Coordinates of C-alpha atoms and ligand atoms in Angstrom, one line a residue:
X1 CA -71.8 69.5 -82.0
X2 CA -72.4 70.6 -78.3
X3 CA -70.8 68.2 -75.6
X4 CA -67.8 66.0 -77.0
X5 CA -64.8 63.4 -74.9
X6 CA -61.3 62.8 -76.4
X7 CA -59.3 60.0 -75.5
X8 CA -55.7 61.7 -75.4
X9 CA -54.0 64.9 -75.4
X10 CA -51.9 64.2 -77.7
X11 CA -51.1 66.4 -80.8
X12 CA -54.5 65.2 -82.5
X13 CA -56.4 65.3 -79.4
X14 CA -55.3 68.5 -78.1
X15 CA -55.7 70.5 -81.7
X16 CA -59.4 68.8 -81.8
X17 CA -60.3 70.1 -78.7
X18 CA -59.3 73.8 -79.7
X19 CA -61.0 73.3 -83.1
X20 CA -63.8 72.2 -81.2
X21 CA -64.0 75.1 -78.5
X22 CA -63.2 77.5 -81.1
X23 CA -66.5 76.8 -82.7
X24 CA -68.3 77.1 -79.3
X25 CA -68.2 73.5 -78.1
X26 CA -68.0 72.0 -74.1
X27 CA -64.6 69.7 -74.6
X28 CA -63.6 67.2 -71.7
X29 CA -59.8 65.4 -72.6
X30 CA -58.9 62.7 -70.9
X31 CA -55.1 61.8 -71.0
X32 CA -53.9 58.0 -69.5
X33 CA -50.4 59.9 -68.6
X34 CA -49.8 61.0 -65.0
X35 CA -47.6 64.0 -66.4
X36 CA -46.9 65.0 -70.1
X37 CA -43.9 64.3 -70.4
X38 CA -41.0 65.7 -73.0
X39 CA -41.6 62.4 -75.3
X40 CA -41.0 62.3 -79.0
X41 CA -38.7 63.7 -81.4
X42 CA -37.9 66.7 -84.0
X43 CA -41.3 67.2 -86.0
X44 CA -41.2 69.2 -89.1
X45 CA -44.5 71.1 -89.6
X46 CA -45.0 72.2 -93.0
X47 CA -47.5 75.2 -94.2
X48 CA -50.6 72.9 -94.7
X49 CA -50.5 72.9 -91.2
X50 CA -49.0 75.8 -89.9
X51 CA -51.7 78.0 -91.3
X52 CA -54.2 75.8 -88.5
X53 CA -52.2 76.1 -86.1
X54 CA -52.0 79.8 -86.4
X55 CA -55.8 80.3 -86.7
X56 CA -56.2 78.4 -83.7
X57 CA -54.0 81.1 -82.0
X58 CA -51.1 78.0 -81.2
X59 CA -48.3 79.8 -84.0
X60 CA -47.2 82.7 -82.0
X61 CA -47.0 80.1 -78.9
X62 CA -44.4 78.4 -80.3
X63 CA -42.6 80.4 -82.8
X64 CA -39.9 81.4 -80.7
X65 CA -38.8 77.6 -79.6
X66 CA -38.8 76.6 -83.6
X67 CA -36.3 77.1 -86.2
X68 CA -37.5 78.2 -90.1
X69 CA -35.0 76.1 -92.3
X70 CA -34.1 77.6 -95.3
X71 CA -33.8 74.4 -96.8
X72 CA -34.3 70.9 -97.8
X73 CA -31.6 68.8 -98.5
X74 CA -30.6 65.2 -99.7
X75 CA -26.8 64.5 -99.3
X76 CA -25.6 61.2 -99.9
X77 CA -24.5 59.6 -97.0
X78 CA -21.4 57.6 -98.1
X79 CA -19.8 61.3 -99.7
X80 CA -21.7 64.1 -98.4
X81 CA -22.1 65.2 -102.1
X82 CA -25.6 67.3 -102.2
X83 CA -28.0 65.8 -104.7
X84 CA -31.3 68.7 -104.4
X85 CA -32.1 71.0 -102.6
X86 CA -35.8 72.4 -101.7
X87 CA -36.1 75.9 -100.8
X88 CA -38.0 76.8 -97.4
X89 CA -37.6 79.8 -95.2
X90 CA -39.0 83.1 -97.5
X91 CA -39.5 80.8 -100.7
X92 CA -41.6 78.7 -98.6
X93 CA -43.9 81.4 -96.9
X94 CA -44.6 82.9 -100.5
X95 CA -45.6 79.4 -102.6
X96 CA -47.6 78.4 -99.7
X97 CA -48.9 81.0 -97.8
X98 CA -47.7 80.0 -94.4
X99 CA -44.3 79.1 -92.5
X100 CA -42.2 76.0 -92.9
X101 CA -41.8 75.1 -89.2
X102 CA -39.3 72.6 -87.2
X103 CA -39.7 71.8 -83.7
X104 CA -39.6 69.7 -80.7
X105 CA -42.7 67.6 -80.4
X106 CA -42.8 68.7 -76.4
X107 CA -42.5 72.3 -77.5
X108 CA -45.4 71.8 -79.8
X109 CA -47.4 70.4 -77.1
X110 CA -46.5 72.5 -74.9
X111 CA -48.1 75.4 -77.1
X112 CA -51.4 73.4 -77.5
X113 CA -51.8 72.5 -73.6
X114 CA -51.4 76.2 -72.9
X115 CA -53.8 77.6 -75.8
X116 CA -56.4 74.2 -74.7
X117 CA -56.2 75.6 -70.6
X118 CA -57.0 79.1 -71.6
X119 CA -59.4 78.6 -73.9
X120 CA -62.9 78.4 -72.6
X121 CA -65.0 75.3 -72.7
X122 CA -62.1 72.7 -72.4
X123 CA -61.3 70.3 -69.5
X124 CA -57.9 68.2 -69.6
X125 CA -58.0 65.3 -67.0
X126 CA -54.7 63.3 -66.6
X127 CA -54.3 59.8 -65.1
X128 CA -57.4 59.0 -66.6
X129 CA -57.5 55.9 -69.1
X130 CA -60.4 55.9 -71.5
X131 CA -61.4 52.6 -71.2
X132 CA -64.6 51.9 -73.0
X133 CA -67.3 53.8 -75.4
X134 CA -70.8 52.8 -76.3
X135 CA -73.0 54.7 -78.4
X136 CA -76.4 54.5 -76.3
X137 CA -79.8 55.6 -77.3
X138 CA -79.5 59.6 -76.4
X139 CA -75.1 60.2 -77.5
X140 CA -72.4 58.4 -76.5
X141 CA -71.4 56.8 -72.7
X142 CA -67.7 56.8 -71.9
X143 CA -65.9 54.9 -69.0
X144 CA -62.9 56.3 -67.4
X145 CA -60.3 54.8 -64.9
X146 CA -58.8 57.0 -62.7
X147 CA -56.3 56.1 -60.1
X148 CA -58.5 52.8 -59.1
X149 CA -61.4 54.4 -60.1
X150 CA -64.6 53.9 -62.5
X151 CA -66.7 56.7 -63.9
X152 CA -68.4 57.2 -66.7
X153 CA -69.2 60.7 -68.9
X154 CA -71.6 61.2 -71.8
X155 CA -71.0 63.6 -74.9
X156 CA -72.6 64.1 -78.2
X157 CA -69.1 62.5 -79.7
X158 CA -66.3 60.4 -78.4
X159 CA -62.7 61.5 -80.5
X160 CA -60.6 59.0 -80.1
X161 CA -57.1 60.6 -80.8
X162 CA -55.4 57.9 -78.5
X163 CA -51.9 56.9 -80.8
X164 CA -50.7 54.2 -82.6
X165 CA -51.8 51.8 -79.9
X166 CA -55.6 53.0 -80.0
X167 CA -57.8 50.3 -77.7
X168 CA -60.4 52.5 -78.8
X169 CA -60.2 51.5 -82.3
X170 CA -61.5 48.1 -81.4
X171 CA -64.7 49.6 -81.0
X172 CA -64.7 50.9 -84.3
X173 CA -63.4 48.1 -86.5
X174 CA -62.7 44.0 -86.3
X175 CA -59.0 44.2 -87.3
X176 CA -57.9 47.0 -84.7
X177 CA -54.0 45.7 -84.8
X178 CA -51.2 48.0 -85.8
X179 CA -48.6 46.2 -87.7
X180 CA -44.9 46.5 -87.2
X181 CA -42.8 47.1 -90.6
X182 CA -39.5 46.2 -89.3
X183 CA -37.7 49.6 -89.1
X184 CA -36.8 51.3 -86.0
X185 CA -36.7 55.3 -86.1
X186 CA -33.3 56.1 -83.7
X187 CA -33.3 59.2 -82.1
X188 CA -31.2 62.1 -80.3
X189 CA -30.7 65.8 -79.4
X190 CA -27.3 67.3 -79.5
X191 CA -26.5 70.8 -78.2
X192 CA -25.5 72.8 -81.1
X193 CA -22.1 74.4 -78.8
X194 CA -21.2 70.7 -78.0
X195 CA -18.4 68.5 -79.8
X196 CA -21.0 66.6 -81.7
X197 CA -22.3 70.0 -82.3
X198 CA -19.4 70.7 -84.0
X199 CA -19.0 68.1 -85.8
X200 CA -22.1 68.4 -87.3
X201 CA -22.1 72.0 -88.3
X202 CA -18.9 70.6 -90.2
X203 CA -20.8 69.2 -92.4
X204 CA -22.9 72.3 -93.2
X205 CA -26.3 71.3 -92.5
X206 CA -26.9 73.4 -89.8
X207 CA -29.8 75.8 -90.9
X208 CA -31.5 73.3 -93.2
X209 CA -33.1 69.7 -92.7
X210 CA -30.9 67.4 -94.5
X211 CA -31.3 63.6 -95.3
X212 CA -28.6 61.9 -95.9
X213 CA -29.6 58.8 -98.1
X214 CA -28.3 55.1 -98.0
X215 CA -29.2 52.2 -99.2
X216 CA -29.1 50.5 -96.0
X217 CA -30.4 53.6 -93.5
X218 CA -31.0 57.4 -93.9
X219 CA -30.5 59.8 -91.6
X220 CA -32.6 63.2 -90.6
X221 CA -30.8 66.4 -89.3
X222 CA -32.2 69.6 -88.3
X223 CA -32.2 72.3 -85.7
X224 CA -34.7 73.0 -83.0
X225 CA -35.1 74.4 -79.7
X226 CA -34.6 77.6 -81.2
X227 CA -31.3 76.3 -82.9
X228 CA -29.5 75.4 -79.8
X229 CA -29.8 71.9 -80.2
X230 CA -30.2 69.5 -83.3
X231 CA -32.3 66.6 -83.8
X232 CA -31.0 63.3 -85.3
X233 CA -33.9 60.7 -86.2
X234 CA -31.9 57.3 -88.0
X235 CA -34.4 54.8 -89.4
X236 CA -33.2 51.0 -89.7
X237 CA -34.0 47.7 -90.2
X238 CA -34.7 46.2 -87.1
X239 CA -36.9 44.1 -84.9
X240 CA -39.6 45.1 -82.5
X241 CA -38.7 46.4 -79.1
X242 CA -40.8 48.4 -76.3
X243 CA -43.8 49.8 -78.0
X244 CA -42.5 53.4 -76.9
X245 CA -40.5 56.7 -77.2
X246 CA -38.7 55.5 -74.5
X247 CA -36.7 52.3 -75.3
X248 CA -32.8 53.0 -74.8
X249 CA -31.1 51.6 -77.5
X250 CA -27.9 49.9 -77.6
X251 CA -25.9 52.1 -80.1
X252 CA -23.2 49.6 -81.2
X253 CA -26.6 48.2 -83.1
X254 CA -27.0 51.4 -84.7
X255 CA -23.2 52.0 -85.5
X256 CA -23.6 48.6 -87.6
X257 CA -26.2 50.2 -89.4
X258 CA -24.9 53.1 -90.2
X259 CA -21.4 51.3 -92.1
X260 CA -21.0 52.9 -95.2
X261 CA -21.7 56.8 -93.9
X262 CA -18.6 59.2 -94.6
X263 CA -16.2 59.5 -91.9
X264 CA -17.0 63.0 -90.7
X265 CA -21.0 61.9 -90.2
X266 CA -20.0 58.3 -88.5
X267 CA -17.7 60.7 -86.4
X268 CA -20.6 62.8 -85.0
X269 CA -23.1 59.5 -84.6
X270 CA -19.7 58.2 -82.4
X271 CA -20.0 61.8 -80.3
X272 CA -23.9 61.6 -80.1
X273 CA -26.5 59.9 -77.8
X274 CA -27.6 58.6 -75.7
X275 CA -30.1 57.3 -78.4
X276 CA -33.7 56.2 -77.7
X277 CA -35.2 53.6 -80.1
X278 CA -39.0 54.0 -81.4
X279 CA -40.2 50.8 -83.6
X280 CA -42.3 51.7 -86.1
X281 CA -45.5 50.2 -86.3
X282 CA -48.7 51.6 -88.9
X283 CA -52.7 51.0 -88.9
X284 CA -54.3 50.4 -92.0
X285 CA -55.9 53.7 -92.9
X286 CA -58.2 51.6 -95.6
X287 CA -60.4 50.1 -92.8
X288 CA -63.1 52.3 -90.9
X289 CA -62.2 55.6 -89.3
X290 CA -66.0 55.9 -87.6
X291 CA -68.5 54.1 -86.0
X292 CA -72.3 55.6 -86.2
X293 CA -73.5 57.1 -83.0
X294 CA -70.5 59.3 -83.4
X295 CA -67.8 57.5 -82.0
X296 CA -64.4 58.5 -84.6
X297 CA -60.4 58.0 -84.4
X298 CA -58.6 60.6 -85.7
X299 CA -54.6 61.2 -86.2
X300 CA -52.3 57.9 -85.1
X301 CA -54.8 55.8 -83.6
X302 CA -56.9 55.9 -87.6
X303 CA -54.1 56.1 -89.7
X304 CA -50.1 55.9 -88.1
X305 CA -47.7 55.4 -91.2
X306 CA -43.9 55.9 -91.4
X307 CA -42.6 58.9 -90.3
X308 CA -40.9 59.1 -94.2
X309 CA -43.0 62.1 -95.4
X310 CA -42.5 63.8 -92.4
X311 CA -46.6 64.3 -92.0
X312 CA -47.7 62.3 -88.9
X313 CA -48.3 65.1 -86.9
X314 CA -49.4 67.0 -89.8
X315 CA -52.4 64.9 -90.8
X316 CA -53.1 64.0 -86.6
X317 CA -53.7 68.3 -87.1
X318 CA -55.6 68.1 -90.4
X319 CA -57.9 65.8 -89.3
X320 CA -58.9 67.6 -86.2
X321 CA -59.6 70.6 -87.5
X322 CA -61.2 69.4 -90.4
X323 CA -63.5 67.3 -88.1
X324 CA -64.7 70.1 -86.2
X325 CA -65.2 71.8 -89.2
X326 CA -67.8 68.6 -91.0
X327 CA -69.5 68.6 -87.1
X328 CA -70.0 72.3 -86.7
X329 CA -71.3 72.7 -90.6
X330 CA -73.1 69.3 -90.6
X331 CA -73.0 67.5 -87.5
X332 CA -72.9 63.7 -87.4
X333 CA -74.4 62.9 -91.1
X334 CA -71.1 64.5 -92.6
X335 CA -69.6 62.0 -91.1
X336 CA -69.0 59.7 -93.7
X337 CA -68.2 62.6 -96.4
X338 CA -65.0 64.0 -93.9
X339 CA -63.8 60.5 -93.6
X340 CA -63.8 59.5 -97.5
X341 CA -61.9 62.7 -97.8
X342 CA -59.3 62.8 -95.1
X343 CA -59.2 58.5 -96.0
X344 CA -57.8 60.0 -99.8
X345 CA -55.8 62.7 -98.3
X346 CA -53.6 60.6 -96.0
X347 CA -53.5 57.7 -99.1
X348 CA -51.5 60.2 -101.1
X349 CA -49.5 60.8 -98.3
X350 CA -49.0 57.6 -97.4
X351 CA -47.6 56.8 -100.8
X352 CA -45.4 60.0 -101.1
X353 CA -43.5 58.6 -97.9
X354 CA -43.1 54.8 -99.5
X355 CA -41.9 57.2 -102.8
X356 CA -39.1 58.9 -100.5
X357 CA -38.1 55.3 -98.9
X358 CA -37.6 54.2 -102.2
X359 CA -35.4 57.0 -103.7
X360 CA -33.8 57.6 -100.3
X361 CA -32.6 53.9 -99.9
X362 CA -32.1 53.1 -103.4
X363 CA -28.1 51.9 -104.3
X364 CA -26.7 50.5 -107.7
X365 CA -27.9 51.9 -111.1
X366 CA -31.3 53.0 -109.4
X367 CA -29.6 55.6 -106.9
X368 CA -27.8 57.1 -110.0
X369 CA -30.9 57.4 -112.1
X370 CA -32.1 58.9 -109.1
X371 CA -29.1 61.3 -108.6
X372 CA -29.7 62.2 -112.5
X373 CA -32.9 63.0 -112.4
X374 CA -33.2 65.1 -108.7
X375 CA -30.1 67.0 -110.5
X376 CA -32.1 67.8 -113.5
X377 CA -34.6 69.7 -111.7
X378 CA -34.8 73.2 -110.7
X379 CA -34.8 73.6 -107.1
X380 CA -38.6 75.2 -108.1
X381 CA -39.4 72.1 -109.9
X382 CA -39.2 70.2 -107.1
X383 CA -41.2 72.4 -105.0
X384 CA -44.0 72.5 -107.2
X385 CA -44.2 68.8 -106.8
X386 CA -45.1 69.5 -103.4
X387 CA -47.8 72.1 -103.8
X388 CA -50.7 69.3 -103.5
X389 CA -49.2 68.8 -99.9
X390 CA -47.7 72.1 -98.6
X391 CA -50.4 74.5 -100.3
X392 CA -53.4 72.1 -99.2
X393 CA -56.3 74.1 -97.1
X394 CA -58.7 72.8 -95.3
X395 CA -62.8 72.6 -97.1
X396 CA -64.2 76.4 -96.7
X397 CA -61.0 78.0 -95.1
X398 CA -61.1 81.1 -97.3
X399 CA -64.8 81.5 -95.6
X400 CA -62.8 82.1 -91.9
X401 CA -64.7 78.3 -91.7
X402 CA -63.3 75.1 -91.8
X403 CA -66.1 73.3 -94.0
Ligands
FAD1 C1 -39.1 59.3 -85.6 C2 -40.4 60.0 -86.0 C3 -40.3 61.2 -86.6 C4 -41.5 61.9 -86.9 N1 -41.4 63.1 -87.6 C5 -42.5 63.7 -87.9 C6 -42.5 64.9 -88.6 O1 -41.4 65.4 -88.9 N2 -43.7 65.6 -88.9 C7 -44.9 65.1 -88.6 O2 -45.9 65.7 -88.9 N3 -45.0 63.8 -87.9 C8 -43.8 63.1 -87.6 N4 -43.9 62.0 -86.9 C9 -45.2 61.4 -86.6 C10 -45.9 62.0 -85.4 O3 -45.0 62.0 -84.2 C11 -47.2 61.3 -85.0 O4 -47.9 61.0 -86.2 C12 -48.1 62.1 -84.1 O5 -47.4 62.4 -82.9 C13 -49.4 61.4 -83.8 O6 -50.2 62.2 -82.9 P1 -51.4 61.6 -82.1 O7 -52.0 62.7 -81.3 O8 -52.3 60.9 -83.1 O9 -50.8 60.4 -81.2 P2 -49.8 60.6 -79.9 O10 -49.0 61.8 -80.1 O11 -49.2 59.3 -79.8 O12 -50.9 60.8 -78.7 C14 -51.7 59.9 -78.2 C15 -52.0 60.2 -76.7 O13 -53.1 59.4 -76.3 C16 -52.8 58.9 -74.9 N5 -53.6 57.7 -74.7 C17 -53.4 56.5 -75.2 N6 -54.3 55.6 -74.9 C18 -55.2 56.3 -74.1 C19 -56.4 56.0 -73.4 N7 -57.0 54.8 -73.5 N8 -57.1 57.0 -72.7 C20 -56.6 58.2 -72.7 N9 -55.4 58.6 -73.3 C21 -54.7 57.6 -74.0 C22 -51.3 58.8 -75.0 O14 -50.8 58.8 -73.6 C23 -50.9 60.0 -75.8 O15 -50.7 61.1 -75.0 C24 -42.8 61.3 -86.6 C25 -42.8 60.0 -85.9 C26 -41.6 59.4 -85.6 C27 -41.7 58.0 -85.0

């Protein structure tokens, strides 16, 4: 695959294009923002991808903004009381060959916009809105608005890594909605030498990312920027708002939520904020991925779920590089193949998040059987039942090739 066009640059879109221009390709991404901005949250990136981004010479980018936790842990939120615990840091690196990561989405970003503008054979245009893609006799015809104006490029394949709210996946399948399930992620960034700071490293969390379960919310807690701030992601019930990162949230909404936490976590929610407010919406991953001609979603825009297996970001990353890897071995008739296997990859994941939701936000007789049984295994136990996801590797990787 020569010549291709990505709608996006965001984390799928950008890690495509380096895949892409790693194995020799001419990559133009254009981005509908005017300025990347520091949107999104926490993200934690586990080895399955941490390995790609180090081969796509993206780790040692970002390495020094992260924050290696040394652990997993679920805490219930009404006592604090730990139920498991999953080791990371060392324990991590040596079951699954590469680093446990947790970061800023920006910072990540940030790494791949840098690696993308050095790395020969790879355009980014901003305030430019893909806005429609044919394929026509000879590859594929993309038109572009720019600041009032229409152009139109041509490439060999059109990756359309444009989010959640793809409009390029109309042009891929009938039913191109995403559907909204009803829970809203809240979300915030304390400074770790602030009051709320405090108050968090109180609760002892502060070098591990804890969940702290309830039957009507759960909370997410970990360090980034280095450790000198912490990310708080609350998810909800709720009803649709602004389809964005941006919505500001009325936090007397979230306080209602959240009865039922122990005092000392209510007490640093209280000292927190402001909070943003991202509704979260997912696209059926059953339906097609692909069009032929070689027009293909990738990451958000194929495939968004909740956020409750932590692997958005993860499989937006998989996918690219596993894409560039089926186009560079096999070009467009491998299509199919990398799509029936990236379809079953993200089903399992998919399911492993509804599996957390469940347990996390489980009360009565089910939340003890679940405290019984998490307590019952070994902290190694439980990280075995993660090898399928941490320890995957992408088709041909012990060849130095991706397929
Ligand atoms: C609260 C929360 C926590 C999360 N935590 C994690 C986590 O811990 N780990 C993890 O792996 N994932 C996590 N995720 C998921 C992760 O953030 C997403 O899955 C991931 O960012 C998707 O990347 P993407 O590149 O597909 O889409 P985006 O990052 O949404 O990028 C899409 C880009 O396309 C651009 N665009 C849109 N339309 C057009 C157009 N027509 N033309 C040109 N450009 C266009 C947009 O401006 C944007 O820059 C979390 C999500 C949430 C909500």
């Amino acid at each position: 695959m020569q010549d291709l066009v990505i709608a996006g640059a965001g984390i799928a879109g950008l890690t495509a294009a380096l895949s892409f221009a790693q194995d020799g390709a001419s990559v133009r991404i254009y981005e509908r923002s005017a300025r990347l901005d520091e949107v999104g949250a926490g993200l934690q990136l586990s080895p399955n991808v941490t390995r790609i981004l180090a081969r796509l010479d993206v780790l040692d980018r970002l390495i020094d903004q992260a924050v290696k936790p040394e652990a997993v842990v679920l805490r219930q939120a009404s006592t604090l009381a730990e139920v498991a615990s999953v080791p990371l840091g060392t324990a991590a690196e040596r079951r699954w060959g590469a680093p446990y990561l947790v970061i800023h989405r920006a910072d990540l970003q940030k790494a791949l916009v840098e690696a993308a503008l050095e790395a020969p054979g790879i355009s980014l245009t901003l305030d430019s809105t893909v806005a429609a893609a044919d394929a026509s006799q000879g590859g594929i015809r993309v038109a572009i608005k720019s600041k009032g104006n229409s152009t139109t490029d041509r490439a060999d394949l059109f990756v359309a890594a444009d989010g959640v709210w793809s409009n390029s996946r109309a042009w891929v399948r009938s039913d191109a909605s995403s559907r909204f399930t009803e829970k809203l992620a809240w979300r915030t960034t304390i400074l770790a030498d602030s009051e709320a700071g405090a108050t968090f490293a109180a609760i002892g969390a502060t070098s591990a990312v804890t969940a702290f379960m309830h039957s009507g919310f759960h909370l997410i807690a970990y360090p980034i920027r280095a450790g000198r701030a912490i990310n708080l992601a609350a998810f909800t019930p709720g009803k649709a708002l602004a389809k964005s990162w941006n919505g500001d949230a009325d936090p007397s909404l979230l306080q209602t939520a959240l009865r039922g936490a122990a005092p000392a976590l209510a007490e640093m929610i209280d000292r927190s904020g402001p909070w943003q407010v991202w509704p979260i919406y997912t696209v059926d991953a059953s339906l097609p991925w692909s069009r032929r001609g070689g027009i293909v979603l990738i990451g958000d825009a194929a495939h968004a779920s909740t956020p409750f297996a932590a692997q958005g970001a993860a499989m937006s990353i998989e996918d690219a590089f596993t894409l560039a890897g089926a186009m560079t071995e096999g070009g467009l008739a491998t299509l199919p193949a990398w799509e029936s296997q990236r379809r079953e990859r993200v089903r399992k994941v998919v399911r492993r998040g509804a599996l957390n939701q469940f347990a996390w936000h489980a009360s009565g007789p089910i939340a003890l059987a679940r405290n019984l049984f998490l307590k019952s295994r070994s902290p190694d136990a439980l990280a075995a039942d993660l090898d399928w996801l941490y320890g995957w590797t992408p088709p041909g990787w012990d060849d130095g090739r991706s397929l």
